[in-house]
Amino acid sequence: MTDNTWLDRWNDRYSSEEFAYGTEPNNYLKEQLEKLDPGTILFPAEGEGRNAVFTATKGWKVSAFDISNEGKSKALRLAESQNVVIDYQIGELEALNFQTDQFDTIALIYAHFPAEIKSSVHQMLDRYLRKGGIIIFEAFSKNHLDYVTKNEKVGGPKDIGSLFSMDEIKADFPNYDIIELEEKEIELSEGLFHNGTGSVIRFTGRKR
């Protein structure tokens, strides 16, 4: 079940007029999409929609979900401003009506689920990706705690359990051919809450 404190946190973050993480797409997502033909794609924990809307403008059929109604409202406004349509659902993954093998691609961009459910969410998502489908993943690494201690503006969870390691990604997605998997220091400039140097895990994999 969703913790109300967790839900309130995201509704509060997305309730202001300004976009928390900006309206431009994530750089890693953008790079990886350029290598793929448009198809069906799912964005878990999509927040205000910057990545989903950008992807829709590139001809993809886009689905997204989050727990925040505030995030959805802004995502749909952003989609309208770009003359695209996205299917955006609200709720926890197990309660949503996605189908087995529905998607060609799943993009997990800073989809930091609570520590106790993050692996089970990944395993659930795997069911919705067709064989041969692609996972695109970027999120903060466990070493990112050192960076956020030095600079709070870079953002990201402050509990190590919600952060990622390469070993966790391999364990959560064992049935994938790894196209790319690395831990990397990057410079972030995404809206109000991702600014500065951080440590991320980047993963692109193809489902066997």
PDB file of C-alpha atoms in Angstrom:
ATOM      1  CA  MET A   1       0.000   0.000   0.000  1.00  0.00           C
ATOM      2  CA  THR A   2       1.137   3.537  -0.678  1.00  0.00           C
ATOM      3  CA  ASP A   3       2.305   5.371   2.421  1.00  0.00           C
ATOM      4  CA  ASN A   4       0.313   8.634   2.644  1.00  0.00           C
ATOM      5  CA  THR A   5       3.460  10.531   3.626  1.00  0.00           C
ATOM      6  CA  TRP A   6       5.081   9.325   0.388  1.00  0.00           C
ATOM      7  CA  LEU A   7       2.018  10.344  -1.646  1.00  0.00           C
ATOM      8  CA  ASP A   8       1.793  13.740   0.072  1.00  0.00           C
ATOM      9  CA  ARG A   9       5.457  14.359  -0.624  1.00  0.00           C
ATOM     10  CA  TRP A  10       5.042  13.943  -4.377  1.00  0.00           C
ATOM     11  CA  ASN A  11       1.739  15.809  -4.596  1.00  0.00           C
ATOM     12  CA  ASP A  12       3.374  18.659  -2.713  1.00  0.00           C
ATOM     13  CA  ARG A  13       6.443  18.650  -4.964  1.00  0.00           C
ATOM     14  CA  TYR A  14       4.337  18.690  -8.151  1.00  0.00           C
ATOM     15  CA  SER A  15       1.736  21.217  -6.965  1.00  0.00           C
ATOM     16  CA  SER A  16       3.688  24.379  -7.804  1.00  0.00           C
ATOM     17  CA  GLU A  17       3.396  26.067 -11.195  1.00  0.00           C
ATOM     18  CA  GLU A  18       7.027  25.387 -12.085  1.00  0.00           C
ATOM     19  CA  PHE A  19       8.055  21.899 -13.202  1.00  0.00           C
ATOM     20  CA  ALA A  20      10.075  20.166 -10.473  1.00  0.00           C
ATOM     21  CA  TYR A  21      12.444  18.483 -12.946  1.00  0.00           C
ATOM     22  CA  GLY A  22      11.877  20.785 -15.904  1.00  0.00           C
ATOM     23  CA  THR A  23      10.145  20.018 -19.192  1.00  0.00           C
ATOM     24  CA  GLU A  24      13.167  18.779 -21.154  1.00  0.00           C
ATOM     25  CA  PRO A  25      13.741  15.021 -21.450  1.00  0.00           C
ATOM     26  CA  ASN A  26      16.462  13.162 -19.595  1.00  0.00           C
ATOM     27  CA  ASN A  27      19.668  13.056 -21.671  1.00  0.00           C
ATOM     28  CA  TYR A  28      20.269   9.310 -21.344  1.00  0.00           C
ATOM     29  CA  LEU A  29      16.695   8.518 -22.373  1.00  0.00           C
ATOM     30  CA  LYS A  30      17.040  10.797 -25.383  1.00  0.00           C
ATOM     31  CA  GLU A  31      20.287   9.095 -26.473  1.00  0.00           C
ATOM     32  CA  GLN A  32      18.826   5.598 -26.185  1.00  0.00           C
ATOM     33  CA  LEU A  33      15.547   6.410 -27.954  1.00  0.00           C
ATOM     34  CA  GLU A  34      17.492   7.605 -30.992  1.00  0.00           C
ATOM     35  CA  LYS A  35      18.724   4.007 -31.445  1.00  0.00           C
ATOM     36  CA  LEU A  36      15.194   2.516 -31.477  1.00  0.00           C
ATOM     37  CA  ASP A  37      12.263   2.480 -33.875  1.00  0.00           C
ATOM     38  CA  PRO A  38       9.135   3.981 -32.287  1.00  0.00           C
ATOM     39  CA  GLY A  39       6.731   1.484 -30.717  1.00  0.00           C
ATOM     40  CA  THR A  40       4.923   1.086 -27.403  1.00  0.00           C
ATOM     41  CA  ILE A  41       6.655   2.395 -24.271  1.00  0.00           C
ATOM     42  CA  LEU A  42       5.851   2.551 -20.557  1.00  0.00           C
ATOM     43  CA  PHE A  43       7.126   5.182 -18.097  1.00  0.00           C
ATOM     44  CA  PRO A  44       6.767   4.101 -14.441  1.00  0.00           C
ATOM     45  CA  ALA A  45       6.752   6.838 -11.757  1.00  0.00           C
ATOM     46  CA  GLU A  46       6.545   9.446 -14.520  1.00  0.00           C
ATOM     47  CA  GLY A  47       5.714  12.484 -12.391  1.00  0.00           C
ATOM     48  CA  GLU A  48       5.121  15.607 -14.459  1.00  0.00           C
ATOM     49  CA  GLY A  49       5.571  13.887 -17.801  1.00  0.00           C
ATOM     50  CA  ARG A  50       8.676  15.473 -19.328  1.00  0.00           C
ATOM     51  CA  ASN A  51      10.036  12.168 -20.639  1.00  0.00           C
ATOM     52  CA  ALA A  52       6.697  10.677 -21.698  1.00  0.00           C
ATOM     53  CA  VAL A  53       5.663  13.791 -23.612  1.00  0.00           C
ATOM     54  CA  PHE A  54       9.009  14.107 -25.393  1.00  0.00           C
ATOM     55  CA  THR A  55       8.810  10.441 -26.421  1.00  0.00           C
ATOM     56  CA  ALA A  56       5.268  10.906 -27.742  1.00  0.00           C
ATOM     57  CA  THR A  57       6.516  13.750 -29.958  1.00  0.00           C
ATOM     58  CA  LYS A  58       8.884  11.199 -31.541  1.00  0.00           C
ATOM     59  CA  GLY A  59       6.014   8.996 -32.689  1.00  0.00           C
ATOM     60  CA  TRP A  60       5.851   6.491 -29.836  1.00  0.00           C
ATOM     61  CA  LYS A  61       2.623   5.182 -28.292  1.00  0.00           C
ATOM     62  CA  VAL A  62       3.202   6.249 -24.688  1.00  0.00           C
ATOM     63  CA  SER A  63       1.785   4.895 -21.423  1.00  0.00           C
ATOM     64  CA  ALA A  64       2.760   6.191 -17.981  1.00  0.00           C
ATOM     65  CA  PHE A  65       1.766   5.838 -14.347  1.00  0.00           C
ATOM     66  CA  ASP A  66       2.418   7.490 -11.012  1.00  0.00           C
ATOM     67  CA  ILE A  67       0.729   7.819  -7.611  1.00  0.00           C
ATOM     68  CA  SER A  68       0.479  11.625  -7.841  1.00  0.00           C
ATOM     69  CA  ASN A  69      -2.611  13.294  -9.291  1.00  0.00           C
ATOM     70  CA  GLU A  70      -0.709  16.591  -9.281  1.00  0.00           C
ATOM     71  CA  GLY A  71       1.964  15.012 -11.470  1.00  0.00           C
ATOM     72  CA  LYS A  72      -0.612  13.636 -13.886  1.00  0.00           C
ATOM     73  CA  SER A  73      -2.364  17.029 -14.225  1.00  0.00           C
ATOM     74  CA  LYS A  74       0.884  18.709 -15.215  1.00  0.00           C
ATOM     75  CA  ALA A  75       1.844  15.872 -17.561  1.00  0.00           C
ATOM     76  CA  LEU A  76      -1.457  16.134 -19.428  1.00  0.00           C
ATOM     77  CA  ARG A  77      -1.097  19.914 -19.704  1.00  0.00           C
ATOM     78  CA  LEU A  78       2.411  19.461 -21.069  1.00  0.00           C
ATOM     79  CA  ALA A  79       1.159  16.849 -23.561  1.00  0.00           C
ATOM     80  CA  GLU A  80      -1.573  19.202 -24.730  1.00  0.00           C
ATOM     81  CA  SER A  81       0.943  22.012 -25.228  1.00  0.00           C
ATOM     82  CA  GLN A  82       2.975  19.673 -27.472  1.00  0.00           C
ATOM     83  CA  ASN A  83      -0.116  18.374 -29.344  1.00  0.00           C
ATOM     84  CA  VAL A  84       0.422  14.762 -28.269  1.00  0.00           C
ATOM     85  CA  VAL A  85      -1.626  12.226 -26.315  1.00  0.00           C
ATOM     86  CA  ILE A  86      -0.304   9.990 -23.542  1.00  0.00           C
ATOM     87  CA  ASP A  87      -2.145   7.297 -21.570  1.00  0.00           C
ATOM     88  CA  TYR A  88      -1.445   8.283 -17.951  1.00  0.00           C
ATOM     89  CA  GLN A  89      -2.821   6.150 -15.114  1.00  0.00           C
ATOM     90  CA  ILE A  90      -2.820   6.831 -11.369  1.00  0.00           C
ATOM     91  CA  GLY A  91      -2.226   4.101  -8.832  1.00  0.00           C
ATOM     92  CA  GLU A  92       0.135   1.365  -7.727  1.00  0.00           C
ATOM     93  CA  LEU A  93       1.383  -0.940 -10.442  1.00  0.00           C
ATOM     94  CA  GLU A  94      -0.421  -4.096  -9.312  1.00  0.00           C
ATOM     95  CA  ALA A  95      -3.763  -2.279  -9.489  1.00  0.00           C
ATOM     96  CA  LEU A  96      -3.293  -1.023 -13.062  1.00  0.00           C
ATOM     97  CA  ASN A  97      -4.487  -2.790 -16.180  1.00  0.00           C
ATOM     98  CA  PHE A  98      -1.282  -3.292 -18.161  1.00  0.00           C
ATOM     99  CA  GLN A  99      -1.034  -6.541 -20.122  1.00  0.00           C
ATOM    100  CA  THR A 100       1.647  -9.225 -20.399  1.00  0.00           C
ATOM    101  CA  ASP A 101       4.026  -8.455 -23.310  1.00  0.00           C
ATOM    102  CA  GLN A 102       2.263  -5.116 -23.941  1.00  0.00           C
ATOM    103  CA  PHE A 103       5.358  -2.945 -24.392  1.00  0.00           C
ATOM    104  CA  ASP A 104       8.353  -2.774 -26.719  1.00  0.00           C
ATOM    105  CA  THR A 105      10.270  -0.592 -24.248  1.00  0.00           C
ATOM    106  CA  ILE A 106      10.094   0.352 -20.575  1.00  0.00           C
ATOM    107  CA  ALA A 107      11.914   3.499 -19.442  1.00  0.00           C
ATOM    108  CA  LEU A 108      12.761   3.794 -15.747  1.00  0.00           C
ATOM    109  CA  ILE A 109      14.096   7.332 -15.343  1.00  0.00           C
ATOM    110  CA  TYR A 110      14.693   8.215 -11.676  1.00  0.00           C
ATOM    111  CA  ALA A 111      11.912   5.789 -10.740  1.00  0.00           C
ATOM    112  CA  HIS A 112      12.997   5.519  -7.103  1.00  0.00           C
ATOM    113  CA  PHE A 113      10.424   3.282  -5.467  1.00  0.00           C
ATOM    114  CA  PRO A 114      10.572   2.673  -1.689  1.00  0.00           C
ATOM    115  CA  ALA A 115      13.329   0.194  -0.776  1.00  0.00           C
ATOM    116  CA  GLU A 116      10.966  -2.569   0.325  1.00  0.00           C
ATOM    117  CA  ILE A 117       9.118  -2.749  -3.012  1.00  0.00           C
ATOM    118  CA  LYS A 118      11.626  -1.638  -5.667  1.00  0.00           C
ATOM    119  CA  SER A 119      12.747  -5.149  -6.708  1.00  0.00           C
ATOM    120  CA  SER A 120       9.194  -6.507  -6.821  1.00  0.00           C
ATOM    121  CA  VAL A 121       8.149  -3.542  -9.002  1.00  0.00           C
ATOM    122  CA  HIS A 122      10.994  -4.326 -11.415  1.00  0.00           C
ATOM    123  CA  GLN A 123       9.934  -7.959 -11.573  1.00  0.00           C
ATOM    124  CA  MET A 124       6.311  -6.974 -12.213  1.00  0.00           C
ATOM    125  CA  LEU A 125       7.362  -4.595 -14.975  1.00  0.00           C
ATOM    126  CA  ASP A 126       9.330  -7.379 -16.651  1.00  0.00           C
ATOM    127  CA  ARG A 127       6.040  -9.199 -17.354  1.00  0.00           C
ATOM    128  CA  TYR A 128       4.751  -6.255 -19.367  1.00  0.00           C
ATOM    129  CA  LEU A 129       7.793  -6.139 -21.665  1.00  0.00           C
ATOM    130  CA  ARG A 130       7.773  -8.376 -24.721  1.00  0.00           C
ATOM    131  CA  LYS A 131      10.614 -10.760 -25.513  1.00  0.00           C
ATOM    132  CA  GLY A 132      13.269  -8.762 -27.357  1.00  0.00           C
ATOM    133  CA  GLY A 133      12.032  -5.568 -25.682  1.00  0.00           C
ATOM    134  CA  ILE A 134      14.319  -2.938 -24.184  1.00  0.00           C
ATOM    135  CA  ILE A 135      14.710  -1.543 -20.672  1.00  0.00           C
ATOM    136  CA  ILE A 136      16.197   1.958 -20.412  1.00  0.00           C
ATOM    137  CA  PHE A 137      17.188   2.847 -16.845  1.00  0.00           C
ATOM    138  CA  GLU A 138      18.859   5.795 -15.138  1.00  0.00           C
ATOM    139  CA  ALA A 139      18.702   6.426 -11.394  1.00  0.00           C
ATOM    140  CA  PHE A 140      20.959   7.428  -8.539  1.00  0.00           C
ATOM    141  CA  SER A 141      23.566   4.935  -7.307  1.00  0.00           C
ATOM    142  CA  LYS A 142      24.244   4.027  -3.698  1.00  0.00           C
ATOM    143  CA  ASN A 143      27.411   6.175  -3.888  1.00  0.00           C
ATOM    144  CA  HIS A 144      25.200   9.180  -4.645  1.00  0.00           C
ATOM    145  CA  LEU A 145      24.691   9.698  -0.893  1.00  0.00           C
ATOM    146  CA  ASP A 146      28.167  11.270  -0.744  1.00  0.00           C
ATOM    147  CA  TYR A 147      27.205  13.722  -3.485  1.00  0.00           C
ATOM    148  CA  VAL A 148      23.884  14.782  -1.966  1.00  0.00           C
ATOM    149  CA  THR A 149      25.607  15.338   1.394  1.00  0.00           C
ATOM    150  CA  LYS A 150      27.900  17.860  -0.321  1.00  0.00           C
ATOM    151  CA  ASN A 151      25.157  19.420  -2.463  1.00  0.00           C
ATOM    152  CA  GLU A 152      21.466  18.979  -1.601  1.00  0.00           C
ATOM    153  CA  LYS A 153      20.462  20.609  -4.893  1.00  0.00           C
ATOM    154  CA  VAL A 154      21.506  17.528  -6.845  1.00  0.00           C
ATOM    155  CA  GLY A 155      18.495  15.738  -5.312  1.00  0.00           C
ATOM    156  CA  GLY A 156      17.752  12.056  -4.937  1.00  0.00           C
ATOM    157  CA  PRO A 157      16.749   9.810  -2.032  1.00  0.00           C
ATOM    158  CA  LYS A 158      18.705  10.109   1.202  1.00  0.00           C
ATOM    159  CA  ASP A 159      18.200   6.491   2.250  1.00  0.00           C
ATOM    160  CA  ILE A 160      20.616   3.979   0.767  1.00  0.00           C
ATOM    161  CA  GLY A 161      17.893   1.346   0.339  1.00  0.00           C
ATOM    162  CA  SER A 162      16.111   3.436  -2.308  1.00  0.00           C
ATOM    163  CA  LEU A 163      19.346   3.856  -4.291  1.00  0.00           C
ATOM    164  CA  PHE A 164      20.778   1.345  -6.753  1.00  0.00           C
ATOM    165  CA  SER A 165      23.859  -0.753  -7.408  1.00  0.00           C
ATOM    166  CA  MET A 166      24.866  -2.566 -10.581  1.00  0.00           C
ATOM    167  CA  ASP A 167      24.542  -5.876  -8.710  1.00  0.00           C
ATOM    168  CA  GLU A 168      20.911  -5.056  -7.832  1.00  0.00           C
ATOM    169  CA  ILE A 169      20.122  -4.290 -11.470  1.00  0.00           C
ATOM    170  CA  LYS A 170      21.650  -7.608 -12.571  1.00  0.00           C
ATOM    171  CA  ALA A 171      19.631  -9.405  -9.873  1.00  0.00           C
ATOM    172  CA  ASP A 172      16.351  -7.634 -10.747  1.00  0.00           C
ATOM    173  CA  PHE A 173      16.742  -8.157 -14.523  1.00  0.00           C
ATOM    174  CA  PRO A 174      18.502 -11.541 -14.817  1.00  0.00           C
ATOM    175  CA  ASN A 175      16.882 -12.482 -18.144  1.00  0.00           C
ATOM    176  CA  TYR A 176      18.372  -9.553 -20.092  1.00  0.00           C
ATOM    177  CA  ASP A 177      21.318  -9.220 -22.426  1.00  0.00           C
ATOM    178  CA  ILE A 178      23.215  -6.210 -21.115  1.00  0.00           C
ATOM    179  CA  ILE A 179      23.738  -3.612 -23.832  1.00  0.00           C
ATOM    180  CA  GLU A 180      25.124  -1.126 -21.322  1.00  0.00           C
ATOM    181  CA  LEU A 181      25.522  -1.157 -17.542  1.00  0.00           C
ATOM    182  CA  GLU A 182      27.689   1.360 -15.732  1.00  0.00           C
ATOM    183  CA  GLU A 183      27.981   3.548 -12.690  1.00  0.00           C
ATOM    184  CA  LYS A 184      28.866   7.056 -13.752  1.00  0.00           C
ATOM    185  CA  GLU A 185      29.431  10.539 -12.367  1.00  0.00           C
ATOM    186  CA  ILE A 186      27.318  13.003 -14.346  1.00  0.00           C
ATOM    187  CA  GLU A 187      26.319  16.658 -14.288  1.00  0.00           C
ATOM    188  CA  LEU A 188      22.581  17.174 -13.857  1.00  0.00           C
ATOM    189  CA  SER A 189      20.581  20.241 -14.825  1.00  0.00           C
ATOM    190  CA  GLU A 190      16.939  19.138 -14.627  1.00  0.00           C
ATOM    191  CA  GLY A 191      14.478  21.704 -13.296  1.00  0.00           C
ATOM    192  CA  LEU A 192      14.531  22.712  -9.631  1.00  0.00           C
ATOM    193  CA  PHE A 193      15.593  19.458  -7.970  1.00  0.00           C
ATOM    194  CA  HIS A 194      18.347  17.802 -10.053  1.00  0.00           C
ATOM    195  CA  ASN A 195      21.254  20.245 -10.203  1.00  0.00           C
ATOM    196  CA  GLY A 196      24.948  19.463  -9.839  1.00  0.00           C
ATOM    197  CA  THR A 197      27.248  16.468  -9.859  1.00  0.00           C
ATOM    198  CA  GLY A 198      25.738  13.100  -9.014  1.00  0.00           C
ATOM    199  CA  SER A 199      26.425   9.388  -9.287  1.00  0.00           C
ATOM    200  CA  VAL A 200      24.019   7.300 -11.366  1.00  0.00           C
ATOM    201  CA  ILE A 201      23.501   3.785 -12.618  1.00  0.00           C
ATOM    202  CA  ARG A 202      22.749   3.570 -16.326  1.00  0.00           C
ATOM    203  CA  PHE A 203      21.399   0.367 -17.802  1.00  0.00           C
ATOM    204  CA  THR A 204      20.088  -0.619 -21.184  1.00  0.00           C
ATOM    205  CA  GLY A 205      19.111  -4.254 -21.638  1.00  0.00           C
ATOM    206  CA  ARG A 206      17.298  -6.482 -24.121  1.00  0.00           C
ATOM    207  CA  LYS A 207      14.892  -9.113 -22.774  1.00  0.00           C
ATOM    208  CA  ARG A 208      15.777 -12.659 -23.774  1.00  0.00           C
TER     209      ARG A 208
END
